[in-house]
Tab-separated table of C-alpha atoms in Angstrom:
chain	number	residue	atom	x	y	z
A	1	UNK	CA	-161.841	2.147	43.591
A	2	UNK	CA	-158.523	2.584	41.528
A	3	UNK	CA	-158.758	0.783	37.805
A	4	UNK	CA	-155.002	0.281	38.327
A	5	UNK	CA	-153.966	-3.214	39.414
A	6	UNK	CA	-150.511	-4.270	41.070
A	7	UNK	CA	-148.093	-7.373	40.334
A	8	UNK	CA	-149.058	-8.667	43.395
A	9	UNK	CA	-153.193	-8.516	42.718
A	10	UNK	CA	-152.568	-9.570	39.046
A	11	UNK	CA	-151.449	-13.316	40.497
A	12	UNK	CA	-154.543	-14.840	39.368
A	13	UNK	CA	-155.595	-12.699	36.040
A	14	UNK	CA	-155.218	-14.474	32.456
A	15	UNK	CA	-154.335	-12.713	29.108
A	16	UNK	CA	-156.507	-12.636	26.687
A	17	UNK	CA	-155.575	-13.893	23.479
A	18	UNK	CA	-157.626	-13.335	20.061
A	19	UNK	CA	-158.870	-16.248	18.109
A	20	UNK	CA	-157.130	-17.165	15.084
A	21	UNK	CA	-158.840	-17.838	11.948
A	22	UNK	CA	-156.163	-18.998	9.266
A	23	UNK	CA	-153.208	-17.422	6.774
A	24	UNK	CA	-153.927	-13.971	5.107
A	25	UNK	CA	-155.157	-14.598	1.643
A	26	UNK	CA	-154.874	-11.444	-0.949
A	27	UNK	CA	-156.919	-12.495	-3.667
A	28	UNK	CA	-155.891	-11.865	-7.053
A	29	UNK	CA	-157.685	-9.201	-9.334
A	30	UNK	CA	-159.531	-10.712	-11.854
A	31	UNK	CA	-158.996	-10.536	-15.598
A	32	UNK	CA	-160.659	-7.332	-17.354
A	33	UNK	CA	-163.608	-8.334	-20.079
A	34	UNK	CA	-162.298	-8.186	-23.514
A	35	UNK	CA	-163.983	-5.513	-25.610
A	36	UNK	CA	-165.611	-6.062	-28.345
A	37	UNK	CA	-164.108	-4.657	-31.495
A	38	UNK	CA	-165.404	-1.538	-33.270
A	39	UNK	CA	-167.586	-2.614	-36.354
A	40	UNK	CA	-167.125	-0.223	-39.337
A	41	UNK	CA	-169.411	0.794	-41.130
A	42	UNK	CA	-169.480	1.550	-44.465
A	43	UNK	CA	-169.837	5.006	-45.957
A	44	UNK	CA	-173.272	5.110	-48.070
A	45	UNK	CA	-172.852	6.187	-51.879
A	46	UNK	CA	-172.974	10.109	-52.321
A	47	UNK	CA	-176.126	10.761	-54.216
A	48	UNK	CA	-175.827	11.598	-57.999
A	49	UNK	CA	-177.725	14.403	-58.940
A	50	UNK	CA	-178.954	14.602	-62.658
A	51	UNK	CA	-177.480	17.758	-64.873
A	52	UNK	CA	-179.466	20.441	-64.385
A	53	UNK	CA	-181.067	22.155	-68.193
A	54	UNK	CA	-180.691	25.277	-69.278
A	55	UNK	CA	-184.137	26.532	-68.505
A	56	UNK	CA	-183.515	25.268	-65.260
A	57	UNK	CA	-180.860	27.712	-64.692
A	58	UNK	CA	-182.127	30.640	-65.946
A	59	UNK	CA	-184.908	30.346	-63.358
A	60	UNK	CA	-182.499	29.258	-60.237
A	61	UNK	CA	-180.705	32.995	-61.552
A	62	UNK	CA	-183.464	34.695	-62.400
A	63	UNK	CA	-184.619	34.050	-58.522
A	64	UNK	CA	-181.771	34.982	-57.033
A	65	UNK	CA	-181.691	37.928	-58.801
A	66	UNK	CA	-185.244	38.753	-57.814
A	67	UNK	CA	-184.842	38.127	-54.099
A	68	UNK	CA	-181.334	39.947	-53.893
A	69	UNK	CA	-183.054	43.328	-55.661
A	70	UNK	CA	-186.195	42.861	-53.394
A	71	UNK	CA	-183.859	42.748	-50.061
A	72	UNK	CA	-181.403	45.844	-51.629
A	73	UNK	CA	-183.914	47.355	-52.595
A	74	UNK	CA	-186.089	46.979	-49.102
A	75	UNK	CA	-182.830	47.568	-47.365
A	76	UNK	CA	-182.042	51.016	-49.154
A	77	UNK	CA	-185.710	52.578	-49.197
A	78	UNK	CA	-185.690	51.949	-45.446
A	79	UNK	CA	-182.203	53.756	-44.634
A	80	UNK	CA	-183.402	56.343	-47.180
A	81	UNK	CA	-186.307	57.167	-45.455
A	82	UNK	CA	-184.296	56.984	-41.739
A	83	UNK	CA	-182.111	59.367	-42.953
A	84	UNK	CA	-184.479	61.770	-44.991
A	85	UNK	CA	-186.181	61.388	-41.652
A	86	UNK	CA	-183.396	62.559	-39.569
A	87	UNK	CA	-182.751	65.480	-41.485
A	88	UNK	CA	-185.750	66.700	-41.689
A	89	UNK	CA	-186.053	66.655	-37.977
A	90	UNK	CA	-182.504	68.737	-37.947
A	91	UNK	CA	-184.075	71.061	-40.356
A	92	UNK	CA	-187.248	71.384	-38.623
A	93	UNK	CA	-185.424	71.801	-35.141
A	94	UNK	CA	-182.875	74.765	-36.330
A	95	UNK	CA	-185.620	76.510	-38.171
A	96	UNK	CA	-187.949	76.089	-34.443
A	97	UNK	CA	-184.924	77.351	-32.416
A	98	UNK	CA	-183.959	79.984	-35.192
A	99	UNK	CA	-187.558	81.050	-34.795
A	100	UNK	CA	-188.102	80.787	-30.523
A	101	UNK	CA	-184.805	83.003	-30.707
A	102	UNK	CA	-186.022	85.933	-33.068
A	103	UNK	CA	-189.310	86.123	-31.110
A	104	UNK	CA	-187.498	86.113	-27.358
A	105	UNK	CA	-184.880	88.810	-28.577
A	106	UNK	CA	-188.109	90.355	-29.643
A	107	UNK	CA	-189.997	90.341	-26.145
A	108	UNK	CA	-186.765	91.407	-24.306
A	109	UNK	CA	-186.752	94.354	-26.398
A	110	UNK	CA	-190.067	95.216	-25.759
A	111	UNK	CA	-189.663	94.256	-22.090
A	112	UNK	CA	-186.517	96.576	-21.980
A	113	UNK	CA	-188.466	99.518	-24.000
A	114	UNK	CA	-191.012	99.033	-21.112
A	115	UNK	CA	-188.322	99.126	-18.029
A	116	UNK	CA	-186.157	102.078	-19.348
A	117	UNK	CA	-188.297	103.477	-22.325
A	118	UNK	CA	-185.658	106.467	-23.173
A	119	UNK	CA	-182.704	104.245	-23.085
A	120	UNK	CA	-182.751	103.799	-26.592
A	121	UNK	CA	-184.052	107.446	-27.509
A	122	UNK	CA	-181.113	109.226	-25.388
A	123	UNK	CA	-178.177	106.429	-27.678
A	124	UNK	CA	-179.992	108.336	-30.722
A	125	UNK	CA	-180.197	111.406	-29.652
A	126	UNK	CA	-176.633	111.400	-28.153
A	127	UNK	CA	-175.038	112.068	-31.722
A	128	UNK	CA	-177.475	114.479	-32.699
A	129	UNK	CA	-176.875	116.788	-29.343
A	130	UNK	CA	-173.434	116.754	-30.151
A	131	UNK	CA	-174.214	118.468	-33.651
A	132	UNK	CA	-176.237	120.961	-32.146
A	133	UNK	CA	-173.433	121.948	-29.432
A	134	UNK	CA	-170.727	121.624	-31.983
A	135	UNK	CA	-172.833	123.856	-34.134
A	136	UNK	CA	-173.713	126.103	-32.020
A	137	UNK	CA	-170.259	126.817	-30.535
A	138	UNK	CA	-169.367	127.282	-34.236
A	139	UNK	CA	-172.055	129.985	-34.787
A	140	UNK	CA	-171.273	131.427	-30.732
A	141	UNK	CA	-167.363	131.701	-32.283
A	142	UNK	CA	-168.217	133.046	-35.587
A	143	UNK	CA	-170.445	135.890	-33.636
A	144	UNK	CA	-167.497	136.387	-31.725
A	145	UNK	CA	-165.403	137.055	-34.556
A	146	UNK	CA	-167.589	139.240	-36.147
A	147	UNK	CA	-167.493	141.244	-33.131
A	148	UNK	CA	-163.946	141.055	-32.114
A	149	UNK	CA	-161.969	140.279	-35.720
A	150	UNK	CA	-158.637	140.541	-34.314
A	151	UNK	CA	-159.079	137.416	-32.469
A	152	UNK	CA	-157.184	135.524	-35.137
A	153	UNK	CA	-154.201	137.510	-34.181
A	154	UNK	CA	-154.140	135.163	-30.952
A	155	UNK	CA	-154.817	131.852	-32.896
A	156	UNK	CA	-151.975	132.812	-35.127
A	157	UNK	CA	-149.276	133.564	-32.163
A	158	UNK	CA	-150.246	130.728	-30.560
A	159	UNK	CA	-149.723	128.461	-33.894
A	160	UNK	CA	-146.739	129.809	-34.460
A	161	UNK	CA	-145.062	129.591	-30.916
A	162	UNK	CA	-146.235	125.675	-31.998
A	163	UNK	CA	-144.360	125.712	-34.615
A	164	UNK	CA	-141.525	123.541	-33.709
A	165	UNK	CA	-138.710	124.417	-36.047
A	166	UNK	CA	-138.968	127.300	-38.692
A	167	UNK	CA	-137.760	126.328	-41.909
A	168	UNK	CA	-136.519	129.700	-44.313
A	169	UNK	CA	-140.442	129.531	-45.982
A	170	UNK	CA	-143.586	129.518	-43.369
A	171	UNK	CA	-146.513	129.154	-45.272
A	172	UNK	CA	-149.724	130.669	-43.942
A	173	UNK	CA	-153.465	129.635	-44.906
A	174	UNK	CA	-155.837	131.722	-43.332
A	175	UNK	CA	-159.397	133.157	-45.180
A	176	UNK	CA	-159.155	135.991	-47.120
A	177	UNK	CA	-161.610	137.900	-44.651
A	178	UNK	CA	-158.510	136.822	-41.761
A	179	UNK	CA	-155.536	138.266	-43.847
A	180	UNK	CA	-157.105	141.601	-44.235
A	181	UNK	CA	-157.514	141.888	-40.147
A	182	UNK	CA	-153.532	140.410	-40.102
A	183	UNK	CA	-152.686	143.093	-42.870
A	184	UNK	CA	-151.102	145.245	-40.013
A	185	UNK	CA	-149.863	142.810	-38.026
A	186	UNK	CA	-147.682	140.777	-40.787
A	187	UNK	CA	-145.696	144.040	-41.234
A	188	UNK	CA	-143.463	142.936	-37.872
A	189	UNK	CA	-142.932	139.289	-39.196
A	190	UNK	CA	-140.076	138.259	-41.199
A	191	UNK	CA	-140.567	138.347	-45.047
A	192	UNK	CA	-140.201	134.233	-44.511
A	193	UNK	CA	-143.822	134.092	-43.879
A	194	UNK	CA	-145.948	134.073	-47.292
A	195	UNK	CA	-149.326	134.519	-46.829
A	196	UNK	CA	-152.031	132.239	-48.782
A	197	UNK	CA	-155.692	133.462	-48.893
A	198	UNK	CA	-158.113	130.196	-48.814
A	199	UNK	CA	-161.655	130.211	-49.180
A	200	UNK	CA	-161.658	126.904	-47.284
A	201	UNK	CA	-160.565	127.589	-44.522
A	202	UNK	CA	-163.165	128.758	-41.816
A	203	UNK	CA	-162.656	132.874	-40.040
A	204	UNK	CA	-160.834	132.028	-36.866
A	205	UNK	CA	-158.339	129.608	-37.988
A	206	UNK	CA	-155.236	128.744	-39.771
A	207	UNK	CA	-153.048	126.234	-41.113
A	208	UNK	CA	-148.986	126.939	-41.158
A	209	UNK	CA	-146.587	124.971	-42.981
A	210	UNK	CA	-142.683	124.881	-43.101
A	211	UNK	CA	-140.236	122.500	-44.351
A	212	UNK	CA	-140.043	120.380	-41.511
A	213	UNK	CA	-143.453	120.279	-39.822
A	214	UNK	CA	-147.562	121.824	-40.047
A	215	UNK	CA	-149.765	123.232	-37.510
A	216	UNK	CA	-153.368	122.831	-38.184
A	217	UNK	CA	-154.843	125.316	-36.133
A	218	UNK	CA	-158.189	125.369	-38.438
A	219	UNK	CA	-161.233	125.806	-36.206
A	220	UNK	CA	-163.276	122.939	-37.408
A	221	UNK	CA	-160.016	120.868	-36.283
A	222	UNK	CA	-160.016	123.018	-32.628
A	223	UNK	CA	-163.455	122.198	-32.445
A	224	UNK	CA	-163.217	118.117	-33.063
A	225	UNK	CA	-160.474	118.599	-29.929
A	226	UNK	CA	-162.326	120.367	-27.582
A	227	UNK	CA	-165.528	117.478	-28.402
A	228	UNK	CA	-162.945	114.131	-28.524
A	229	UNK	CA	-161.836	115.643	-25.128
A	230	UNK	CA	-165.247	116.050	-24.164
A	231	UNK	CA	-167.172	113.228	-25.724
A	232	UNK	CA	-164.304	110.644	-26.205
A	233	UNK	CA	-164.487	108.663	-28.904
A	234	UNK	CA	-168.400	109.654	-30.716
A	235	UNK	CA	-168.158	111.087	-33.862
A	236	UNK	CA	-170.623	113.436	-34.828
A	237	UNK	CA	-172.583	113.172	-37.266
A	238	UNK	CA	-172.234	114.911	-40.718
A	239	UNK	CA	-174.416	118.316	-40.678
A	240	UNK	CA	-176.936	118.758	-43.029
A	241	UNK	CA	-176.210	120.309	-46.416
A	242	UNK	CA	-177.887	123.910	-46.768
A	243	UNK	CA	-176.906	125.947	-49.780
A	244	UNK	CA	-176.065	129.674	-48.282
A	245	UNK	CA	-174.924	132.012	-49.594
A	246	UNK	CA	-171.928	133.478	-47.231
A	247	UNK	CA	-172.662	135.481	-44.788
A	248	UNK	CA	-170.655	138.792	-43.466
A	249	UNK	CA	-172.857	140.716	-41.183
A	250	UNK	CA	-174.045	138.576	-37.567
A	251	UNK	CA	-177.381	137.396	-38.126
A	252	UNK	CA	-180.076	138.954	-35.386
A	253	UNK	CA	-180.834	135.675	-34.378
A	254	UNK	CA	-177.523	134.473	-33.605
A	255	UNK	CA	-176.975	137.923	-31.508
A	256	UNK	CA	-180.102	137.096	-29.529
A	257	UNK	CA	-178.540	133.577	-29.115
A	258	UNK	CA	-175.424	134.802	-27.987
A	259	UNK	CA	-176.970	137.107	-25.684
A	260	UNK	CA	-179.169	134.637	-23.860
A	261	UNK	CA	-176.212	132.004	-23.348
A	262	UNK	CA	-174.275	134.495	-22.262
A	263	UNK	CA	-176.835	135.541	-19.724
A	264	UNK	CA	-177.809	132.191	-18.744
A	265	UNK	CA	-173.785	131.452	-17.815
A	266	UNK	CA	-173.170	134.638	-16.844
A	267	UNK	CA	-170.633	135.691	-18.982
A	268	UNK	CA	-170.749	138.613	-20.842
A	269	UNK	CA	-170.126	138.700	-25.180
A	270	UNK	CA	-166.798	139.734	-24.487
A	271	UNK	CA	-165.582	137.052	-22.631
A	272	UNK	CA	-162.973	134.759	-23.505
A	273	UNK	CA	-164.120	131.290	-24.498
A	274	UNK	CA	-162.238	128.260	-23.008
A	275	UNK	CA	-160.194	125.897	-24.982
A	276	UNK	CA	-158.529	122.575	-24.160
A	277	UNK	CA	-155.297	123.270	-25.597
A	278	UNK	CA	-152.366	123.707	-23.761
A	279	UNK	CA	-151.661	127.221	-22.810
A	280	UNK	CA	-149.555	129.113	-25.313
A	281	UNK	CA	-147.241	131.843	-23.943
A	282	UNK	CA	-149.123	135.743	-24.167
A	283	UNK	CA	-149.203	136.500	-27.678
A	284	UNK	CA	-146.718	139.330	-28.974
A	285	UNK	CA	-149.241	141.534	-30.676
A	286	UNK	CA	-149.777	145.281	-30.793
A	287	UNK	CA	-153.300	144.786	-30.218
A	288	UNK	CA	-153.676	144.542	-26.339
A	289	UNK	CA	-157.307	144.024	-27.062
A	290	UNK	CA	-156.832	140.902	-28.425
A	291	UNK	CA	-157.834	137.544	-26.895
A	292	UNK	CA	-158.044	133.417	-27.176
A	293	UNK	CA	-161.186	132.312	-28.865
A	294	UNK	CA	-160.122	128.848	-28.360
């Protein structure tokens, strides 16, 4: 059924109207209460206080002055004793780790003795080996010039063709042993060259001087060479001090030494020891049989 009704079925149908029920009325606000005023009231009398004596005051300072030293002095003693603490806990601690640290580097020393026991005997005896081959190369070359004195010709030509610039004056300093073996030789050299005798200077070497430049061509000096080329950088240590008297002959022993080094390399006495110096051009020398020692 459709809610929808037409003019023609709405013939009969009244409107409603709603009942009415008089004029709007707004009513009026009503009047706020009055407030009561604020009563005042009135401030009470400060208290009076009588004056205080003198004694009175002497004990009001006199306990002020004991409870301010008690606190201060509570107050101090206790951060004196935190701190005194404090550092003897540092000192304690440093001395501890000073002491752990001395007595670990001492167990890894013993624990390296016990892993490689002649590590530290073979750093000692390093310097002491070089002394005895720098000693006995010394004693194999003074052999050698016992045996063959016109060796020192060579050392000589070969410190001279060194030499580079001759001033008018060459000075030579050879031992006196050396200038009696060069006695024939220094009769072809210029009169330039002026011969010096010196007892320090070791058979087998020289030292040559001009104006402009020296040659040290001392063995002792040949010999460091040959060992900082060897050894690098090791010095060797200084040799014991013997008092000798000097010796001209070759000792027995040091033949028999010679002997069995030269049969253990192979080489015979006569041989020419190596040297690490450059190569000098063949010496000019009348002497055919003479070699380089070094």
């Amino acid at each position: 059924m459709s809610s929808v009704l037409l003019a023609e079925q709405a013939a009969g149908v009244a409107r409603w109207q709603p009942p009415y029920f008089g004029p709007l009325v707004i009513p009026e606000p009503e009047a706020e209460e009055a407030q009561p005023e604020p009563v005042v009231e009135p401030e009470p009398p400060e208290p009076t206080f009588p004056p205080l004596t003198a004694e009175e005051l002497d004990a009001i300072k006199t306990e002020g002055y004991n409870l301010g030293y008690h606190d201060g002095f509570t107050r101090g003693y206790q951060d004196g004793r935190n701190q005194g603490y404090q550092e003897i806990v540092a000192e304690v601690r440093a001395h501890a780790e000073q002491v752990l640290q001395t007595q670990v580097q001492a167990l890894e020393n013993v624990a390296r003795a016990l892993v490689d026991p002649l590590a530290d005997a073979a750093e000692a005896l390093e310097p002491e080996l070089l002394l005895l081959v720098t000693t006995l190369a010394e004693q194999v070359i003074q052999s050698e010039l016992t045996t063959r004195p016109t060796l020192i010709q060579s050392v000589l030509q070969q410190a001279l063709d060194r030499l580079p610039v001759r001033g008018r004056t060459v000075r030579v300093r050879l031992h006196p042993d050396d200038h009696l073996v060069l006695s024939t030789y220094a009769v072809d050299l210029p009169d330039t060259f002026v011969w010096l005798p010196d007892e320090d200077i070791t058979r087998g070497g020289c030292s040559i001087e001009s104006s402009a430049s020296r040659i040290d061509a001392r063995l002792t000096t040949r010999l460091q060479q040959a060992v900082a080329a060897i050894w690098g950088d090791m010095t060797t240590p200084p040799p014991p001090v013997v008092e000798t008297a000097p010796v001209t002959q070759p000792v027995d022993d040091t033949q028999n030494l010679t002997a069995e080094i030269s049969g253990d390399t192979g080489a015979s006495a006569g041989d020419e020891i190596p040297t690490v110096e450059p190569v000098a051009p063949p010496p000019r020398m009348s002497d055919p049989a003479a070699g380089e020692l070094l």
